PDB file of C-alpha atoms in Angstrom:
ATOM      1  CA  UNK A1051       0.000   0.000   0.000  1.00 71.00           C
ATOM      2  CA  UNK A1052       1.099   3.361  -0.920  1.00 80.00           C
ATOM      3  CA  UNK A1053       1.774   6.212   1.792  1.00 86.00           C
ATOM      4  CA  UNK A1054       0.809   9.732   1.524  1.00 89.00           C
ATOM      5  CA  UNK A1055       0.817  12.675   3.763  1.00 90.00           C
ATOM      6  CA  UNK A1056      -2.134  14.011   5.064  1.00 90.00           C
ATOM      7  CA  UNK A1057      -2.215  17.987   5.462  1.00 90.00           C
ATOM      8  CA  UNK A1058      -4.061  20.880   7.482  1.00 90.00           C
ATOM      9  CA  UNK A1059      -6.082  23.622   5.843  1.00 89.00           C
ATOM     10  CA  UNK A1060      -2.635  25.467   6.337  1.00 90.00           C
ATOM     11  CA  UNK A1061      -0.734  23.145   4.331  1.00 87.00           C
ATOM     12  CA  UNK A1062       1.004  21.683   6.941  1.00 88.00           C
ATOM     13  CA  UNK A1063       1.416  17.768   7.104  1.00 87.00           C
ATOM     14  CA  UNK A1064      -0.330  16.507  10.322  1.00 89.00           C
ATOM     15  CA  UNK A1065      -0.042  12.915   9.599  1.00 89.00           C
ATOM     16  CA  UNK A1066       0.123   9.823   7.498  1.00 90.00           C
ATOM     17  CA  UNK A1067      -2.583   7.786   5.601  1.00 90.00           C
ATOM     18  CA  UNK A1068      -1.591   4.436   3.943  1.00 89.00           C
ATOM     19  CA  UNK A1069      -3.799   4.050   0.407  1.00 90.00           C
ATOM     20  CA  UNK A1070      -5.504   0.726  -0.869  1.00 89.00           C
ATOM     21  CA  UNK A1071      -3.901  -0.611  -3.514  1.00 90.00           C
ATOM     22  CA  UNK A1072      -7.488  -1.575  -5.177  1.00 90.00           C
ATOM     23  CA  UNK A1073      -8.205   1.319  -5.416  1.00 90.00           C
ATOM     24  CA  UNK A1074      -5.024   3.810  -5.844  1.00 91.00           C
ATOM     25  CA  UNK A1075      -2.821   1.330  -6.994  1.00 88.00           C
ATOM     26  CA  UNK A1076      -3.932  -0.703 -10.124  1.00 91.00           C
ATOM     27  CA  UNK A1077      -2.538  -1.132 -13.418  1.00 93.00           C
ATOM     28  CA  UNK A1078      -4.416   2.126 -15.514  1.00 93.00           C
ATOM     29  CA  UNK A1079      -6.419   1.005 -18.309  1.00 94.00           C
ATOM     30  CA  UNK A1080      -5.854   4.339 -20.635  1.00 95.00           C
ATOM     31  CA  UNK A1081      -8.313   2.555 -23.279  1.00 95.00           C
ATOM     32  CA  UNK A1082     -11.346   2.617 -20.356  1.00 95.00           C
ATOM     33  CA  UNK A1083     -10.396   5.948 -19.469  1.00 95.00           C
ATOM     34  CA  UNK A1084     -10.926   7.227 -22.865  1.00 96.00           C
ATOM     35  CA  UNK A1085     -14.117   5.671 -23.491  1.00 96.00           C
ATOM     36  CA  UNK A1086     -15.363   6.625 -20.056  1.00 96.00           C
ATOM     37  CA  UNK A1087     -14.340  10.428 -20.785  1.00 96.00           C
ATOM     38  CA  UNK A1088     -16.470  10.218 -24.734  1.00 96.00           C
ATOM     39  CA  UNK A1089     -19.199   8.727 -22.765  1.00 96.00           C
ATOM     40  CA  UNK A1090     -19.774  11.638 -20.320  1.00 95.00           C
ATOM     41  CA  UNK A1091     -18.959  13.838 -22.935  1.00 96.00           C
ATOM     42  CA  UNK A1092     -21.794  11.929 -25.337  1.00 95.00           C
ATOM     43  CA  UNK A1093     -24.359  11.568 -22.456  1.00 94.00           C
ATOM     44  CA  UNK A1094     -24.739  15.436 -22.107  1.00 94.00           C
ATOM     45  CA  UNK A1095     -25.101  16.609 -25.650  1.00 93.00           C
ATOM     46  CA  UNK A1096     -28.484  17.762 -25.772  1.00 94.00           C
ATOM     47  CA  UNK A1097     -28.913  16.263 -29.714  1.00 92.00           C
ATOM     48  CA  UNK A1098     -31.451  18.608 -30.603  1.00 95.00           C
ATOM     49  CA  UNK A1099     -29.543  20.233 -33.451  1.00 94.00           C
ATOM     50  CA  UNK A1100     -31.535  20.840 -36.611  1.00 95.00           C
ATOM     51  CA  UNK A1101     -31.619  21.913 -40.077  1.00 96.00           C
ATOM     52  CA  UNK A1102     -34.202  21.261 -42.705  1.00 95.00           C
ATOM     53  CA  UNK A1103     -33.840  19.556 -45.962  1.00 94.00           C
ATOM     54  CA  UNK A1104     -35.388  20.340 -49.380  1.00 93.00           C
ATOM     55  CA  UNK A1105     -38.525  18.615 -48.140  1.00 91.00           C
ATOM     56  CA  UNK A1106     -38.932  20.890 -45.338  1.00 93.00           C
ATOM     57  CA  UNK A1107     -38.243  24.430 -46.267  1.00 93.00           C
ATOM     58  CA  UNK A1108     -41.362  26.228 -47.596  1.00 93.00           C
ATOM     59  CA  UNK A1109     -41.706  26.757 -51.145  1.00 89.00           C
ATOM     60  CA  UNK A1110     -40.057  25.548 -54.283  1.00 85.00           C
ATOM     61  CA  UNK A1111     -43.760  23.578 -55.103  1.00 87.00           C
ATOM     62  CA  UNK A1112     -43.518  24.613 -59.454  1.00 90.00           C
ATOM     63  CA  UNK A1113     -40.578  23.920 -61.790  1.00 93.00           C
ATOM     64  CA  UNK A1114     -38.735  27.177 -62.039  1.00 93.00           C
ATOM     65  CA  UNK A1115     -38.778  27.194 -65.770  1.00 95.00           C
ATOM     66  CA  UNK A1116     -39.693  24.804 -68.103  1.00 95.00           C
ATOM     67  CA  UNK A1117     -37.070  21.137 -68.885  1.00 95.00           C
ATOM     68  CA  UNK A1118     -35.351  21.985 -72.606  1.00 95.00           C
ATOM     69  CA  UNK A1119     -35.164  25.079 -74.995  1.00 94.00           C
ATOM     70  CA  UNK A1120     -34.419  27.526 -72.016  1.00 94.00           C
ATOM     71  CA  UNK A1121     -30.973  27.698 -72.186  1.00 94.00           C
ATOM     72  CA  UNK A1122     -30.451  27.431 -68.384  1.00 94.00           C
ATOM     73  CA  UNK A1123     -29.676  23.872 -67.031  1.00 95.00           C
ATOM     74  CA  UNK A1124     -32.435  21.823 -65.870  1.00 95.00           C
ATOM     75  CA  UNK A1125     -34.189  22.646 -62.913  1.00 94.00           C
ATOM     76  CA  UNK A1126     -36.804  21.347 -60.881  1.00 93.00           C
ATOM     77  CA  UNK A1127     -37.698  22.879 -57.738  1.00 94.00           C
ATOM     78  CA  UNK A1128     -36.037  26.247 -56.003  1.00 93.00           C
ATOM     79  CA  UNK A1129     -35.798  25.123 -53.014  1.00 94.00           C
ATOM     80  CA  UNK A1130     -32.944  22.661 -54.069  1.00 94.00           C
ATOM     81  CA  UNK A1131     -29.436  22.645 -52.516  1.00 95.00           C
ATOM     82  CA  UNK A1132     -27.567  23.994 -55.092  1.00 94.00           C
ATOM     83  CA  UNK A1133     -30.606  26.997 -54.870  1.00 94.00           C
ATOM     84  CA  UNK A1134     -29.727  30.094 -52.136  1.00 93.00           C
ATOM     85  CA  UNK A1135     -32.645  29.669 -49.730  1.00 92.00           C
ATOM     86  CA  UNK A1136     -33.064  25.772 -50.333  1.00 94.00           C
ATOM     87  CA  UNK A1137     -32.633  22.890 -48.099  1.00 95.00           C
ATOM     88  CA  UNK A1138     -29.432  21.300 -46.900  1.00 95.00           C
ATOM     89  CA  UNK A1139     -28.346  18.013 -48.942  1.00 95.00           C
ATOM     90  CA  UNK A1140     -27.711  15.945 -45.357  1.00 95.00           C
ATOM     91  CA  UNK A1141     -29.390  17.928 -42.560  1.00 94.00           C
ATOM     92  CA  UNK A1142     -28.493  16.872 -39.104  1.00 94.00           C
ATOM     93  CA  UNK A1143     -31.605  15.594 -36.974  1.00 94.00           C
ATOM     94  CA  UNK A1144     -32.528  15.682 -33.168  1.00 95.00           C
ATOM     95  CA  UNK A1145     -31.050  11.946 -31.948  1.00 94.00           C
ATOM     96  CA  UNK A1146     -29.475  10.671 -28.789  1.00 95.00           C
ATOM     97  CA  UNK A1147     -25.427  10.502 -28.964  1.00 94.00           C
ATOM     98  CA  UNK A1148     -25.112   8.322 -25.530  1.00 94.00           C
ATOM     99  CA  UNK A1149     -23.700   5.133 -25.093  1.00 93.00           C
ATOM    100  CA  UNK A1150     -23.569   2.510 -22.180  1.00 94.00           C
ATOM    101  CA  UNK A1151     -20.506   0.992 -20.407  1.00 93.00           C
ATOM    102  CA  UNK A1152     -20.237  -1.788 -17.955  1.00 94.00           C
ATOM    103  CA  UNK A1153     -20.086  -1.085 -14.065  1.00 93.00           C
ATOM    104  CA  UNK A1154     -17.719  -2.840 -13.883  1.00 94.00           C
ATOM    105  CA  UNK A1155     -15.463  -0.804 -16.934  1.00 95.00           C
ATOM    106  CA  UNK A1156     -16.974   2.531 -15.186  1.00 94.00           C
ATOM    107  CA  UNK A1157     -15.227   1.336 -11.780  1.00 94.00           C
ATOM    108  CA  UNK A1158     -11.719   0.375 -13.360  1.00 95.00           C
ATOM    109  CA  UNK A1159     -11.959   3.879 -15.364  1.00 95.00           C
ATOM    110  CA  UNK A1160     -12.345   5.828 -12.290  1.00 94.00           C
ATOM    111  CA  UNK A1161      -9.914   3.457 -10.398  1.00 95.00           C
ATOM    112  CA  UNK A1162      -7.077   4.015 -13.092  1.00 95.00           C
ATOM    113  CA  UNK A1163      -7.927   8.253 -12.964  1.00 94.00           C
ATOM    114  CA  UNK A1164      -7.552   7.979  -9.211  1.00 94.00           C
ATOM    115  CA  UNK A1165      -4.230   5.653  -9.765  1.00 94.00           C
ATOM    116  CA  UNK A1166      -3.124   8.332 -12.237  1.00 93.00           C
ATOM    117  CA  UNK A1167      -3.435  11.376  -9.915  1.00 93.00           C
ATOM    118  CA  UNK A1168      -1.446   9.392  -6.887  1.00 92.00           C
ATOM    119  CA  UNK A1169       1.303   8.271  -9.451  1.00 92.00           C
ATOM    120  CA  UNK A1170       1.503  12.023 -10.549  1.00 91.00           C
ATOM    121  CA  UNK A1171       1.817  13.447  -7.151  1.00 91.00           C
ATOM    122  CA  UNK A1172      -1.550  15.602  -7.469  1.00 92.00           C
ATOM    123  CA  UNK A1173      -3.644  13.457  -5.226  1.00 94.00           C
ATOM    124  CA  UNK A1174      -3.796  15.707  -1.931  1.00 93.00           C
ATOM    125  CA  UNK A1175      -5.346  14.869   1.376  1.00 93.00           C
ATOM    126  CA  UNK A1176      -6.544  16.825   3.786  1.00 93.00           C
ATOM    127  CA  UNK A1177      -7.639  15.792   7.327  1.00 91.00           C
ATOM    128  CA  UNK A1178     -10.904  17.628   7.200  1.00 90.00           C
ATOM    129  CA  UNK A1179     -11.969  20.861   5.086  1.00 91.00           C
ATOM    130  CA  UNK A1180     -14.737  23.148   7.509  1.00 90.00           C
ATOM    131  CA  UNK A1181     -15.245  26.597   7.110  1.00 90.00           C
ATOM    132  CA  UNK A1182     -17.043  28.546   9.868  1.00 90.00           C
ATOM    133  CA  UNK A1183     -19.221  31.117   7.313  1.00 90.00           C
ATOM    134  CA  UNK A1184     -19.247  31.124   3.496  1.00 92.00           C
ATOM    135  CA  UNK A1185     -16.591  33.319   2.512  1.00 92.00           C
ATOM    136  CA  UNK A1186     -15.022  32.841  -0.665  1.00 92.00           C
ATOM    137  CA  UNK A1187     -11.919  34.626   0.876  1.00 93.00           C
ATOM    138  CA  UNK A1188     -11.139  31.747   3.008  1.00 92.00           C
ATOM    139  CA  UNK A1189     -11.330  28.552   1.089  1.00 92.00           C
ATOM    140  CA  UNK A1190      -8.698  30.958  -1.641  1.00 92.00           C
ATOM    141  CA  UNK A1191      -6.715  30.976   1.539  1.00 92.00           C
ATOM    142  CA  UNK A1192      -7.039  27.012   2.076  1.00 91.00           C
ATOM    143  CA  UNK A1193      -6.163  26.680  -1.568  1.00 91.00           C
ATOM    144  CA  UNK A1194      -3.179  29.205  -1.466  1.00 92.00           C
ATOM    145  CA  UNK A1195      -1.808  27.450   1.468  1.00 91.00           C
ATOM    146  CA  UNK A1196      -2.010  24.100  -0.656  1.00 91.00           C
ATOM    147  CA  UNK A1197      -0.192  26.073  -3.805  1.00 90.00           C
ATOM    148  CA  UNK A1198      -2.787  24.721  -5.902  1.00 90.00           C
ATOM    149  CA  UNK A1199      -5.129  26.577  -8.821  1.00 84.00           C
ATOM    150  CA  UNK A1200      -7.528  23.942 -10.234  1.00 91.00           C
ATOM    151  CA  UNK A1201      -8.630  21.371  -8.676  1.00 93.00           C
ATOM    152  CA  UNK A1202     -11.050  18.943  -8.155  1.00 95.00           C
ATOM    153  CA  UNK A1203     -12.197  18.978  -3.963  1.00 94.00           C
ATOM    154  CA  UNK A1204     -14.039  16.304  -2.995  1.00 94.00           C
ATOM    155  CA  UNK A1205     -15.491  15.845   0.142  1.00 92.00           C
ATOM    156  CA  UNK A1206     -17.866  13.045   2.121  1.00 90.00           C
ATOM    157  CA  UNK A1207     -20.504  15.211   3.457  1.00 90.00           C
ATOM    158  CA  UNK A1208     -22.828  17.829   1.925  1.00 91.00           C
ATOM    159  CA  UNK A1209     -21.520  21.238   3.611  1.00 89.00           C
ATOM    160  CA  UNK A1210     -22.915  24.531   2.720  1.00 92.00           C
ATOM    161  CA  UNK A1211     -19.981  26.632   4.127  1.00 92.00           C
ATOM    162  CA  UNK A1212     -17.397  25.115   1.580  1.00 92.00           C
ATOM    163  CA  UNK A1213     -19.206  24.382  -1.266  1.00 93.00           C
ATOM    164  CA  UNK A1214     -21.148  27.944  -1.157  1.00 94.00           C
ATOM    165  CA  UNK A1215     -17.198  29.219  -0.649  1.00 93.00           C
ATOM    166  CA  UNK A1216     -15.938  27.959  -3.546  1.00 92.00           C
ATOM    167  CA  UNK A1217     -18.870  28.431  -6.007  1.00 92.00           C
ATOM    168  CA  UNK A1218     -17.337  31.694  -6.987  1.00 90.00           C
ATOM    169  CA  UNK A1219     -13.609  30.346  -7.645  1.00 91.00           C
ATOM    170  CA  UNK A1220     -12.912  29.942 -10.961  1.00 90.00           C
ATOM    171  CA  UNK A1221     -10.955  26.613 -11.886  1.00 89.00           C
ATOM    172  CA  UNK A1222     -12.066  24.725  -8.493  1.00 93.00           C
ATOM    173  CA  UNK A1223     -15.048  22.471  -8.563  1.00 93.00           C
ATOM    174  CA  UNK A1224     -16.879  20.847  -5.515  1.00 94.00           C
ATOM    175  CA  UNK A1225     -18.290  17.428  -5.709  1.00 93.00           C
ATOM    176  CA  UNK A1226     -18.886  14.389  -3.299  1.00 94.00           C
ATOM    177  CA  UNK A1227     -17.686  10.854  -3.116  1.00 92.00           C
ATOM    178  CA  UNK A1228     -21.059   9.285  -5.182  1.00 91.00           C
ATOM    179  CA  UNK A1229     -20.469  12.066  -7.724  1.00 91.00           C
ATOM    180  CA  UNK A1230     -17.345  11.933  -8.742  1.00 93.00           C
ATOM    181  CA  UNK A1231     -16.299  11.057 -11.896  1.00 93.00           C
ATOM    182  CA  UNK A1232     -13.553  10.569 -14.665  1.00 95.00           C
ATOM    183  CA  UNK A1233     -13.827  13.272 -16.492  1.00 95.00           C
ATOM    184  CA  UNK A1234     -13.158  15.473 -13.459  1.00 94.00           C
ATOM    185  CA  UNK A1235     -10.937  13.789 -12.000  1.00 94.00           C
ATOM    186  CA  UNK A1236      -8.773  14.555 -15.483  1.00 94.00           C
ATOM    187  CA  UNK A1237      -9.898  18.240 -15.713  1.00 93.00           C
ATOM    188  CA  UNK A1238      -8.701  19.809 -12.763  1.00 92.00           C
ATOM    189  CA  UNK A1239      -4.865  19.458 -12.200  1.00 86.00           C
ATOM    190  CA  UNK A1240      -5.074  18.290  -8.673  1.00 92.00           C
ATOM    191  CA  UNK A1241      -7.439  16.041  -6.566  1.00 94.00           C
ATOM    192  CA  UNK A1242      -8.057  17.435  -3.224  1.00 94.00           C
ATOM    193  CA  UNK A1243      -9.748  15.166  -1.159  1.00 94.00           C
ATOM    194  CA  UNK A1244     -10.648  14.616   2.701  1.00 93.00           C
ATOM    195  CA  UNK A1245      -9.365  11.784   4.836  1.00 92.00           C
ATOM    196  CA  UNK A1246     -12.877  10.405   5.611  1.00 92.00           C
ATOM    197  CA  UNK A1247     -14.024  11.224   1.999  1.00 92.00           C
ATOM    198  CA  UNK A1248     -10.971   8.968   0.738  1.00 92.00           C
ATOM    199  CA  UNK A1249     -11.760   6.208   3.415  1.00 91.00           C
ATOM    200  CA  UNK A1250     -15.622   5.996   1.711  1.00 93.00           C
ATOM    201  CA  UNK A1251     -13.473   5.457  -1.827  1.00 92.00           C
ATOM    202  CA  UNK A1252     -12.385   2.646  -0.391  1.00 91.00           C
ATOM    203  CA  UNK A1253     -14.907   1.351   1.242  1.00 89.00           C
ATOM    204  CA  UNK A1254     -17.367   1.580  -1.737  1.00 88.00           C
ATOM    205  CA  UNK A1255     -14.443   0.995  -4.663  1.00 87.00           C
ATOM    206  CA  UNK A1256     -12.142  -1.910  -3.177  1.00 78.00           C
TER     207      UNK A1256
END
């Protein structure tokens, strides 16, 4: 099991915290990782793009000008694509660009993001992360004292003080241990993460 040192809100290491291996420690799969990053990325396109083809767009119901002896080259509708104002030859169409993927892929894609960050040294814990108002000045502070920008903070508990804190701080994102995910955990340069939030990883992940 790995060993990493677990900090204060000043940035000073209070302690030790030994890491699962199941968890923090397996082989990374960058092929799940990828697919597990499209995936999110699929899931929340909205789809609802639309154009409308020569079927659609109003007008264009009589032949512009009659088939031979004109001159002109054949024509049979002005609402054609070739025709400014007609329809578009292959017009995209409302569908649904999401996919599946095995729990069981999903786990060992967020197991090998988490086993990245470790292996990369941005994998911070802290022994707990409490503000006593919401004041966006103070959790800057926190992350000042941790010499981090971005980052990904994920904590165990729901808490107003911090999350409400950090809303307004851009490159910083909140979440909790059942939301994270591996697109985040990619995003954001470092993983900040509590000692009882990482000991629920564990428990739910090994």
């Amino acid at each position: 099991m790995a060993t990493i040192s677990v900090l204060n809100m000043e940035g000073k290491e209070v302690g030790t915290m030994e890491l699962n291996d199941a968890v923090f420690g397996v082989e990374v799969n960058e092929h799940l990782v990828h697919r597990a990053v499209v995936q999110q990325l699929a899931n929340n396109r909205q789809g609802t793009q639309k154009a409308k083809t020569r079927s659609e767009v109003s007008g264009g119901g009589r032949k512009p000008w009659r088939q031979k002896g004109t001159g002109h080259a054949r024509q049979g509708s002005i609402r054609a694509p070739q025709w400014k104002g007609g329809g578009v030859v292959f017009a995209p169409t409302p569908r649904d660009y999401s996919f599946k993927m095995n729990k069981k892929e999903k786990r060992a894609a967020l197991k090998s993001a988490l086993t990245s960050r470790v292996q990369e040294n941005k994998f911070i814990v802290l022994d707990e992360l409490k503000l006593d108002e919401i004041k966006t000045k103070k959790f800057v502070e926190v992350m000042k004292n941790l010499d981090i920008q971005k980052a990904l903070v994920v904590m165990n508990d729901y808490d107003t003080n911090v999350i409400k804190s950090a809303a307004n701080v851009p490159f910083v994102k909140t979440a909790l241990t059942n939301t994270i995910n591996v697109y985040d955990v990619l995003k954001y340069n470092t993983v900040v993460v509590t000692k009882a939030a990482v000991e629920t990883i564990q428990e739910v992940y090994a």
